[in-house]
Amino acid sequence: MAELKYTPVEEIEKIQATLRNTFRSGKSKSIEYRKYQLLQLAYMVKDNTKRFQDALAADLGRPPFESQFLEIGSSIVEARTAWANVDKWAKPEKPGFSINSTPMRPVIYKEPKGVVLIISPFNYPMWLCMSPLAGAIAAGNAVVVKPAETAPNVSALFAELIPKYLDPELVAVVNGGIPETTRLLELPWDHILYTGGGRVARIVSAAAAKHLTPVSLELGGKSPVFVDPNCDLETAAKRIMWGKVVNAGQTCVAPDYVLVPRDFQDKFVNALKEACDKFYPESVSTPGIYSRLITPQAFRRVKGLLDNTKGKVVFGGETDEATKFIAPTVVKDCSFDDSLMSEEIFGPVLPVIPVENVEEAITYVNNNDHPLALYVFSRDDAYKQNVFSRTQSGAAIANEVVLHPGIEGLPFGGIGPSGSGYHTGKYSFDMFTHLRASMDTPSWIDRILGFRFPPYSDQSFKGASRLVKSLPPRPTGPP
């Protein structure tokens, strides 16, 4: 494994200046050059699949299959999708026909925002860097990538490979910790995407505000699961359990807690145990079959939440600080004020909260921060619609967990405290694109719009009035 070397702080402004000069040269505006870079990005991942698997295993203890399914394959798909569609995405658009404005030849140009900054997290250090990078390149930007220093092996691999495969005058990697990130945030950018937690997001937003830099945030939160007794119990238990244990629960859209009717709790918990036993027929502590917490600090935080719970540990609960191991754990009979409900868990511990009815569950969710994802398991369409229509969340998913950020055509983003903005696929392209309005008005239009010029008269008012469409009949009252 390559050693992670931090970027010298004094070099960061020079790196940005190089990218800005290259961007101003117009080099990145060529669609063909964007496509070249995107295909290079895809091959960077494909050519080095085994190295990325090894780096992700070293950083997160993650099984190779999880890395391939959740990050490596998805990163190739994002780059390829952008490569295949950038011609269409970047094509200028004309507004719909209007008798008043179409003769002025209005058009919307899709232009790159400029030099953008992507700050990616440790939990999916590859995909949450590669996916937005593909969108930024497709949009024609120059890009600085700041990977997570807590995933040092992946970050070191980025620093080695990106300059080999991509144009180093348009895409640069800055590695480091707080001093390096602070220096980055002191500089003006044309857009910042930050993925991580709310505390750092406030720092990023405050720094960006000094330069009026637009910011997109992907922040996570406590994503609830509503379980209706009228569900496919075996499927629900299997999917919820997988969503909680994959990557050792370090997933921003992982099921964070479950809301279940009190008289259905034990049956549901038993189904979770059956699913977990099938997942791991041998010891779950065996290296290579189950991920580990990213850092000792992360381990101690999750263990502290578990140690202080007043709920009953149904299964799991084993921990090993030396290897940052926490077993898949389910805790039942949790209350809303339990330690496990005090913050996003971001670990393989699933609290189950018995409620009297769905109304109590909806009230609790609505009284707290809007989550990044909200999950419902039910066969009843009315139940699903009731929960979805009366709550707010980044995504509202029925009978599935975790997979939606990888579904082509769906936006990935939060609302309120769980984030702002959308990415993946075309949404990443849109995030880093400026819609530039333009017109080219012929001289003869003044025969029609000549009334706009002084001196103003009654004819001016009559001419302007003709541009305003008549209203429909006045409404008679609220529907």
Coordinates of N, CA and C in Angstrom, one line a residue, residues 2-198:
A2 N 0.5 2.2 -0.8 CA 1.2 3.5 -0.8 C 0.9 4.3 0.4
E3 N 1.9 5.0 0.9 CA 1.8 5.9 2.0 C 1.1 7.2 1.7
L4 N 0.1 7.6 2.5 CA -0.6 8.8 2.3 C 0.3 10.0 2.6
K5 N 0.5 10.9 1.6 CA 1.3 12.1 1.8 C 0.4 13.3 1.7
Y6 N 0.5 14.1 2.7 CA -0.4 15.3 2.7 C 0.2 16.4 1.7
T7 N -0.7 17.1 1.1 CA -0.3 18.1 0.2 C 0.2 19.3 1.0
P8 N 1.4 19.8 0.6 CA 1.9 21.0 1.4 C 0.9 22.2 1.3
V9 N 0.6 22.7 2.4 CA -0.4 23.8 2.5 C -0.1 24.9 1.6
E10 N 1.3 25.3 1.5 CA 1.7 26.4 0.6 C 1.5 26.1 -0.9
E11 N 1.2 24.9 -1.2 CA 1.0 24.5 -2.6 C -0.4 24.6 -3.1
I12 N -1.3 24.7 -2.1 CA -2.8 24.5 -2.4 C -3.2 25.7 -3.3
E13 N -2.9 26.9 -3.0 CA -3.3 28.0 -3.8 C -2.7 28.0 -5.2
K14 N -1.5 27.5 -5.3 CA -0.9 27.3 -6.7 C -1.6 26.3 -7.5
I15 N -2.0 25.2 -6.8 CA -2.8 24.2 -7.5 C -4.1 24.7 -8.1
Q16 N -4.8 25.5 -7.2 CA -6.0 26.1 -7.7 C -5.8 27.1 -8.9
A17 N -4.7 27.9 -8.8 CA -4.4 28.8 -9.8 C -4.1 28.1 -11.2
T18 N -3.4 27.0 -11.1 CA -3.1 26.2 -12.3 C -4.4 25.8 -13.0
L19 N -5.3 25.2 -12.1 CA -6.6 24.8 -12.6 C -7.4 25.9 -13.2
R20 N -7.4 27.1 -12.6 CA -8.2 28.2 -13.0 C -7.7 28.7 -14.4
N21 N -6.3 28.8 -14.5 CA -5.8 29.2 -15.8 C -6.1 28.2 -16.9
T22 N -6.1 26.9 -16.6 CA -6.4 26.0 -17.6 C -7.9 26.0 -18.0
F23 N -8.7 26.2 -17.0 CA -10.2 26.4 -17.3 C -10.4 27.6 -18.2
R24 N -9.8 28.7 -17.9 CA -10.0 29.9 -18.7 C -9.5 29.8 -20.1
S25 N -8.6 28.8 -20.3 CA -8.1 28.6 -21.7 C -9.1 28.0 -22.6
G26 N -10.2 27.4 -21.9 CA -11.3 26.8 -22.7 C -11.0 25.3 -23.0
K27 N -10.0 24.7 -22.5 CA -9.6 23.4 -22.8 C -10.7 22.4 -22.4
S28 N -11.4 22.6 -21.2 CA -12.3 21.7 -20.7 C -13.7 21.8 -21.4
K29 N -13.9 22.9 -22.2 CA -15.2 23.1 -22.8 C -15.5 22.2 -24.0
S30 N -14.4 21.6 -24.5 CA -14.6 20.7 -25.7 C -15.3 19.4 -25.2
I31 N -16.4 19.1 -25.8 CA -17.2 17.9 -25.5 C -16.3 16.7 -25.7
E32 N -15.6 16.6 -26.8 CA -14.7 15.5 -27.0 C -13.7 15.3 -26.0
Y33 N -13.1 16.4 -25.4 CA -12.1 16.3 -24.4 C -12.8 15.8 -23.1
R34 N -14.0 16.3 -22.8 CA -14.7 15.8 -21.6 C -14.9 14.3 -21.7
K35 N -15.3 13.8 -22.9 CA -15.6 12.4 -23.1 C -14.3 11.6 -23.0
Y36 N -13.2 12.1 -23.5 CA -11.9 11.5 -23.3 C -11.6 11.3 -21.8
Q37 N -11.8 12.4 -21.0 CA -11.5 12.3 -19.6 C -12.4 11.3 -18.9
L38 N -13.7 11.3 -19.3 CA -14.6 10.4 -18.6 C -14.3 9.0 -18.9
L39 N -13.9 8.7 -20.1 CA -13.5 7.3 -20.4 C -12.2 6.9 -19.7
Q40 N -11.3 7.8 -19.6 CA -10.1 7.6 -18.8 C -10.4 7.3 -17.3
L41 N -11.4 8.1 -16.8 CA -11.8 7.9 -15.4 C -12.4 6.5 -15.2
A42 N -13.2 6.0 -16.2 CA -13.8 4.7 -16.1 C -12.7 3.6 -16.1
Y43 N -11.7 3.8 -17.0 CA -10.6 2.8 -17.1 C -9.6 2.9 -16.0
M44 N -9.6 4.1 -15.3 CA -8.7 4.2 -14.1 C -9.2 3.2 -13.1
V45 N -10.6 3.1 -12.9 CA -11.2 2.2 -11.9 C -11.1 0.8 -12.4
K46 N -11.4 0.5 -13.7 CA -11.4 -0.8 -14.2 C -10.0 -1.4 -14.2
D47 N -9.0 -0.7 -14.6 CA -7.6 -1.2 -14.6 C -7.1 -1.5 -13.2
N48 N -7.6 -0.8 -12.2 CA -7.0 -0.9 -10.9 C -8.0 -1.5 -9.9
T49 N -9.0 -2.3 -10.4 CA -10.0 -2.8 -9.5 C -9.4 -3.5 -8.3
K50 N -8.5 -4.4 -8.5 CA -7.9 -5.2 -7.4 C -7.2 -4.2 -6.4
R51 N -6.6 -3.2 -6.8 CA -5.9 -2.3 -5.9 C -6.9 -1.5 -5.1
F52 N -8.1 -1.1 -5.7 CA -9.1 -0.4 -5.0 C -9.7 -1.4 -4.0
Q53 N -10.0 -2.6 -4.3 CA -10.5 -3.6 -3.4 C -9.6 -3.7 -2.2
D54 N -8.3 -3.8 -2.4 CA -7.3 -3.9 -1.3 C -7.3 -2.7 -0.5
A55 N -7.3 -1.5 -1.1 CA -7.3 -0.3 -0.3 C -8.5 -0.1 0.5
L56 N -9.7 -0.5 0.0 CA -10.9 -0.4 0.8 C -10.9 -1.4 1.9
A57 N -10.3 -2.6 1.7 CA -10.2 -3.6 2.7 C -9.3 -3.1 3.8
A58 N -8.2 -2.4 3.4 CA -7.3 -1.9 4.4 C -7.9 -0.8 5.3
D59 N -8.7 0.0 4.6 CA -9.2 1.2 5.4 C -10.5 0.8 6.2
L60 N -11.3 -0.1 5.7 CA -12.6 -0.4 6.3 C -12.8 -1.8 6.7
G61 N -11.8 -2.7 6.4 CA -11.9 -4.1 6.6 C -13.0 -4.7 5.8
R62 N -13.3 -4.1 4.7 CA -14.5 -4.5 3.9 C -14.3 -5.7 3.0
P63 N -15.2 -6.6 3.0 CA -15.1 -7.7 2.0 C -15.0 -7.2 0.6
P64 N -14.2 -7.9 -0.3 CA -14.1 -7.4 -1.6 C -15.4 -7.3 -2.4
F65 N -16.4 -8.3 -2.1 CA -17.6 -8.2 -2.9 C -18.4 -6.9 -2.6
E66 N -18.4 -6.5 -1.3 CA -19.1 -5.3 -0.9 C -18.5 -4.1 -1.7
S67 N -17.2 -4.1 -1.7 CA -16.5 -2.9 -2.4 C -16.9 -3.0 -3.9
Q68 N -16.9 -4.2 -4.5 CA -17.2 -4.3 -5.9 C -18.6 -3.9 -6.2
F69 N -19.6 -4.3 -5.4 CA -21.0 -4.1 -5.6 C -21.4 -2.6 -5.3
L70 N -20.8 -2.1 -4.2 CA -21.3 -0.8 -3.7 C -20.5 0.4 -4.3
E71 N -19.2 0.2 -4.7 CA -18.4 1.3 -5.0 C -17.7 1.2 -6.4
I72 N -17.0 0.1 -6.6 CA -16.2 0.0 -7.8 C -17.0 -0.1 -9.0
G73 N -18.0 -1.0 -9.1 CA -18.9 -1.1 -10.2 C -19.7 0.1 -10.4
S74 N -20.2 0.7 -9.3 CA -21.0 1.9 -9.4 C -20.2 3.1 -10.0
S75 N -18.9 3.2 -9.6 CA -18.1 4.3 -10.1 C -17.9 4.1 -11.6
I76 N -17.6 2.9 -12.1 CA -17.5 2.7 -13.5 C -18.8 3.1 -14.2
V77 N -19.9 2.7 -13.7 CA -21.2 3.0 -14.3 C -21.4 4.5 -14.4
E78 N -21.1 5.3 -13.3 CA -21.3 6.7 -13.3 C -20.4 7.4 -14.4
A79 N -19.2 7.0 -14.5 CA -18.3 7.6 -15.5 C -18.8 7.2 -16.9
R80 N -19.2 5.9 -17.1 CA -19.7 5.5 -18.4 C -21.0 6.2 -18.8
T81 N -21.9 6.4 -17.8 CA -23.2 7.0 -18.1 C -22.9 8.5 -18.5
A82 N -22.0 9.2 -17.8 CA -21.7 10.5 -18.2 C -21.1 10.6 -19.6
W83 N -20.2 9.7 -19.9 CA -19.5 9.6 -21.2 C -20.6 9.4 -22.3
A84 N -21.6 8.5 -22.1 CA -22.5 8.2 -23.1 C -23.6 9.3 -23.3
N85 N -23.7 10.2 -22.3 CA -24.8 11.2 -22.4 C -24.4 12.6 -22.4
V86 N -23.1 12.9 -22.3 CA -22.7 14.3 -22.1 C -23.1 15.1 -23.4
D87 N -23.0 14.5 -24.6 CA -23.4 15.3 -25.8 C -24.8 15.8 -25.6
K88 N -25.7 15.0 -25.2 CA -27.1 15.3 -25.0 C -27.3 16.3 -23.8
W89 N -26.7 16.0 -22.7 CA -26.8 16.9 -21.5 C -26.3 18.3 -21.8
A90 N -25.2 18.4 -22.5 CA -24.6 19.7 -22.7 C -25.2 20.5 -23.9
K91 N -26.1 19.9 -24.6 CA -26.7 20.6 -25.8 C -27.5 21.8 -25.3
P92 N -27.4 23.0 -26.0 CA -28.2 24.1 -25.6 C -29.7 23.8 -25.8
E93 N -30.5 24.4 -25.0 CA -32.0 24.2 -25.1 C -32.7 25.5 -25.4
K94 N -33.8 25.3 -26.1 CA -34.6 26.4 -26.4 C -35.9 26.4 -25.6
P95 N -36.3 27.5 -25.0 CA -37.6 27.5 -24.3 C -38.7 27.2 -25.2
G96 N -39.9 26.8 -24.6 CA -41.1 26.5 -25.3 C -41.5 27.7 -26.2
F97 N -42.3 27.5 -27.2 CA -42.7 28.5 -28.1 C -43.6 29.5 -27.4
S98 N -43.3 30.8 -27.6 CA -44.1 31.9 -27.1 C -44.2 32.9 -28.2
I99 N -45.4 33.4 -28.5 CA -45.5 34.4 -29.6 C -44.8 35.7 -29.3
N100 N -44.7 35.9 -28.0 CA -44.0 37.2 -27.6 C -42.5 37.1 -27.6
S101 N -41.9 36.0 -27.2 CA -40.5 35.9 -27.1 C -39.7 35.1 -28.1
T102 N -40.4 34.1 -28.7 CA -39.6 33.2 -29.6 C -38.9 34.0 -30.8
P103 N -39.5 35.1 -31.3 CA -38.8 35.8 -32.3 C -37.4 36.4 -31.9
M104 N -37.2 36.5 -30.5 CA -36.0 37.0 -30.0 C -34.9 36.0 -29.9
R105 N -35.2 34.8 -30.4 CA -34.3 33.6 -30.4 C -33.7 33.3 -29.0
P106 N -34.5 33.1 -28.0 CA -33.9 32.8 -26.7 C -33.3 31.4 -26.7
V107 N -32.3 31.2 -25.9 CA -31.6 29.9 -25.8 C -31.0 29.8 -24.4
I108 N -30.8 28.6 -23.9 CA -30.2 28.3 -22.6 C -28.9 27.5 -22.9
Y109 N -27.8 28.1 -22.6 CA -26.5 27.4 -22.8 C -26.1 26.7 -21.5
K110 N -25.6 25.5 -21.6 CA -25.1 24.7 -20.4 C -23.6 24.9 -20.3
E111 N -23.3 25.7 -19.4 CA -21.9 26.1 -19.2 C -21.3 25.6 -17.9
P112 N -20.0 25.2 -17.9 CA -19.4 24.8 -16.6 C -19.3 26.0 -15.6
K113 N -19.4 25.7 -14.3 CA -19.4 26.7 -13.3 C -18.0 27.3 -13.2
G114 N -16.9 26.4 -13.4 CA -15.6 26.9 -13.3 C -14.7 25.9 -12.6
V115 N -14.1 26.3 -11.5 CA -13.2 25.5 -10.7 C -13.9 25.1 -9.4
V116 N -14.2 23.8 -9.3 CA -15.1 23.3 -8.2 C -14.3 22.4 -7.3
L117 N -14.8 22.3 -6.0 CA -14.2 21.5 -5.0 C -15.1 20.4 -4.5
I118 N -14.6 19.2 -4.5 CA -15.4 18.0 -4.0 C -14.7 17.5 -2.8
I119 N -15.4 17.5 -1.6 CA -14.8 17.0 -0.4 C -15.6 15.7 -0.1
S120 N -14.9 14.6 -0.2 CA -15.6 13.3 -0.1 C -15.3 12.7 1.3
P121 N -16.2 11.7 1.7 CA -16.1 11.1 3.1 C -15.4 9.8 3.1
F122 N -15.2 9.3 4.3 CA -14.5 8.0 4.5 C -15.3 6.8 4.2
N123 N -16.7 6.9 4.4 CA -17.5 5.6 4.5 C -17.6 5.0 3.1
Y124 N -17.8 5.8 2.1 CA -17.7 5.3 0.7 C -16.7 6.2 -0.1
P125 N -15.5 6.0 0.3 CA -14.4 7.0 -0.1 C -14.2 7.0 -1.6
M126 N -14.6 6.0 -2.3 CA -14.4 5.9 -3.7 C -15.6 6.4 -4.5
W127 N -16.8 5.8 -4.3 CA -18.0 6.2 -5.1 C -18.4 7.6 -4.8
L128 N -18.3 8.1 -3.6 CA -18.7 9.5 -3.3 C -17.7 10.5 -3.7
C129 N -16.6 10.0 -4.3 CA -15.6 10.9 -5.0 C -15.8 10.8 -6.5
M130 N -15.8 9.5 -7.0 CA -15.9 9.3 -8.4 C -17.2 9.7 -9.0
S131 N -18.3 9.5 -8.4 CA -19.6 9.9 -8.9 C -19.7 11.4 -9.2
P132 N -19.5 12.2 -8.2 CA -19.6 13.7 -8.5 C -18.4 14.1 -9.4
L133 N -17.3 13.5 -9.3 CA -16.2 13.9 -10.2 C -16.6 13.7 -11.7
A134 N -17.2 12.6 -12.0 CA -17.7 12.3 -13.3 C -18.7 13.4 -13.8
G135 N -19.6 13.8 -12.9 CA -20.5 14.9 -13.2 C -19.8 16.2 -13.5
A136 N -18.8 16.5 -12.6 CA -18.1 17.8 -12.8 C -17.3 17.8 -14.1
I137 N -16.6 16.7 -14.4 CA -15.9 16.6 -15.7 C -16.9 16.7 -16.9
A138 N -18.0 16.0 -16.8 CA -19.0 16.1 -17.9 C -19.5 17.5 -18.1
A139 N -19.6 18.2 -17.0 CA -20.1 19.6 -17.1 C -19.0 20.6 -17.6
G140 N -17.7 20.1 -17.7 CA -16.7 20.9 -18.3 C -15.9 21.7 -17.3
N141 N -15.9 21.3 -16.0 CA -15.2 22.1 -15.0 C -13.8 21.6 -14.8
A142 N -13.0 22.4 -14.1 CA -11.8 22.0 -13.5 C -12.1 21.6 -12.0
V143 N -11.4 20.6 -11.5 CA -11.9 20.0 -10.2 C -10.7 19.8 -9.2
V144 N -10.9 20.2 -8.0 CA -10.0 19.7 -6.9 C -10.8 18.7 -6.1
V145 N -10.2 17.5 -5.9 CA -10.8 16.5 -5.1 C -10.1 16.5 -3.7
K146 N -10.8 16.5 -2.6 CA -10.2 16.4 -1.3 C -10.8 15.1 -0.7
P147 N -10.0 14.0 -0.8 CA -10.5 12.7 -0.2 C -10.4 12.7 1.3
A148 N -11.0 11.7 1.9 CA -11.0 11.6 3.4 C -9.6 11.1 3.9
E149 N -9.0 11.8 4.8 CA -7.7 11.4 5.3 C -7.9 10.2 6.2
T150 N -9.1 9.9 6.7 CA -9.4 8.7 7.6 C -9.5 7.5 6.7
A151 N -9.5 7.6 5.4 CA -9.4 6.4 4.5 C -8.1 6.6 3.7
P152 N -7.0 6.4 4.4 CA -5.7 6.8 3.8 C -5.2 6.0 2.6
N153 N -5.6 4.7 2.6 CA -5.2 3.9 1.5 C -5.9 4.3 0.2
V154 N -7.2 4.5 0.2 CA -7.9 5.0 -0.9 C -7.4 6.3 -1.4
S155 N -7.2 7.2 -0.4 CA -6.8 8.6 -0.7 C -5.4 8.6 -1.4
A156 N -4.5 7.7 -0.9 CA -3.2 7.6 -1.5 C -3.3 7.1 -2.9
L157 N -4.2 6.2 -3.1 CA -4.3 5.6 -4.5 C -4.9 6.7 -5.4
F158 N -5.8 7.5 -5.0 CA -6.3 8.6 -5.8 C -5.1 9.5 -6.2
A159 N -4.3 9.9 -5.2 CA -3.2 10.8 -5.5 C -2.2 10.2 -6.5
E160 N -2.1 8.9 -6.5 CA -1.2 8.2 -7.5 C -1.8 8.1 -8.9
L161 N -3.1 7.7 -8.9 CA -3.7 7.3 -10.2 C -4.3 8.5 -11.0
I162 N -5.0 9.4 -10.3 CA -5.7 10.5 -11.0 C -4.8 11.3 -11.9
P163 N -3.5 11.7 -11.4 CA -2.7 12.4 -12.4 C -2.2 11.6 -13.6
K164 N -2.2 10.2 -13.4 CA -1.8 9.4 -14.5 C -2.9 9.2 -15.6
Y165 N -4.1 9.2 -15.2 CA -5.2 9.0 -16.1 C -5.9 10.2 -16.5
L166 N -6.0 11.3 -15.7 CA -6.7 12.5 -16.0 C -5.7 13.6 -16.2
D167 N -6.2 14.7 -16.9 CA -5.4 15.9 -17.1 C -5.0 16.6 -15.8
P168 N -3.8 16.6 -15.4 CA -3.4 17.2 -14.1 C -3.6 18.7 -14.0
E169 N -3.8 19.3 -15.2 CA -4.1 20.7 -15.2 C -5.6 21.0 -15.1
L170 N -6.4 20.0 -15.0 CA -7.8 20.1 -14.9 C -8.4 19.4 -13.7
V171 N -7.7 18.4 -13.2 CA -8.2 17.6 -12.1 C -7.0 17.4 -11.1
A172 N -7.1 17.8 -9.9 CA -6.1 17.7 -8.9 C -6.6 17.1 -7.6
V173 N -5.7 16.4 -6.9 CA -6.0 15.8 -5.6 C -5.3 16.6 -4.6
V174 N -6.0 17.0 -3.5 CA -5.4 17.6 -2.4 C -5.6 16.7 -1.2
N175 N -4.6 16.1 -0.6 CA -4.8 15.3 0.6 C -4.3 16.0 1.8
G176 N -5.0 15.6 2.9 CA -4.6 16.3 4.2 C -5.7 16.2 5.2
G177 N -5.4 16.9 6.3 CA -6.4 16.9 7.4 C -7.0 18.3 7.6
I178 N -7.1 18.8 8.9 CA -7.7 20.1 9.1 C -7.0 21.2 8.5
P179 N -5.7 21.4 8.6 CA -5.0 22.5 8.1 C -5.1 22.6 6.6
E180 N -5.0 21.5 5.9 CA -5.2 21.5 4.4 C -6.6 21.8 4.0
T181 N -7.6 21.3 4.7 CA -9.0 21.6 4.3 C -9.3 23.0 4.7
T182 N -8.8 23.5 5.8 CA -9.0 24.9 6.1 C -8.5 25.8 5.0
R183 N -7.3 25.5 4.5 CA -6.7 26.4 3.4 C -7.6 26.3 2.2
L184 N -8.0 25.1 1.9 CA -8.9 25.0 0.7 C -10.1 25.9 0.9
L185 N -10.7 25.9 2.1 CA -12.0 26.6 2.3 C -11.7 28.1 2.4
E186 N -10.5 28.5 2.5 CA -10.2 30.0 2.5 C -10.2 30.5 1.1
L187 N -10.1 29.7 0.1 CA -10.1 30.1 -1.3 C -11.5 30.2 -1.9
P188 N -11.6 31.0 -2.9 CA -12.9 31.1 -3.6 C -13.1 30.0 -4.6
W189 N -14.2 29.4 -4.6 CA -14.5 28.3 -5.6 C -15.8 28.6 -6.3
D190 N -16.1 27.9 -7.4 CA -17.3 28.2 -8.2 C -18.4 27.2 -7.8
H191 N -18.1 26.2 -7.0 CA -19.1 25.3 -6.4 C -18.3 24.4 -5.4
I192 N -19.0 24.1 -4.3 CA -18.4 23.1 -3.4 C -19.4 22.0 -3.1
L193 N -19.0 20.8 -3.2 CA -19.8 19.6 -2.8 C -19.2 19.0 -1.6
Y194 N -19.9 19.0 -0.4 CA -19.3 18.4 0.8 C -20.2 17.3 1.2
T195 N -19.6 16.1 1.4 CA -20.4 15.0 1.9 C -19.8 14.6 3.3
G196 N -20.6 14.5 4.3 CA -20.2 14.2 5.7 C -21.2 14.5 6.7
G197 N -20.8 15.1 7.8 CA -21.7 15.3 8.9 C -22.1 16.8 9.1
G198 N -23.1 17.0 9.8 CA -23.6 18.4 10.0 C -22.7 19.4 10.6

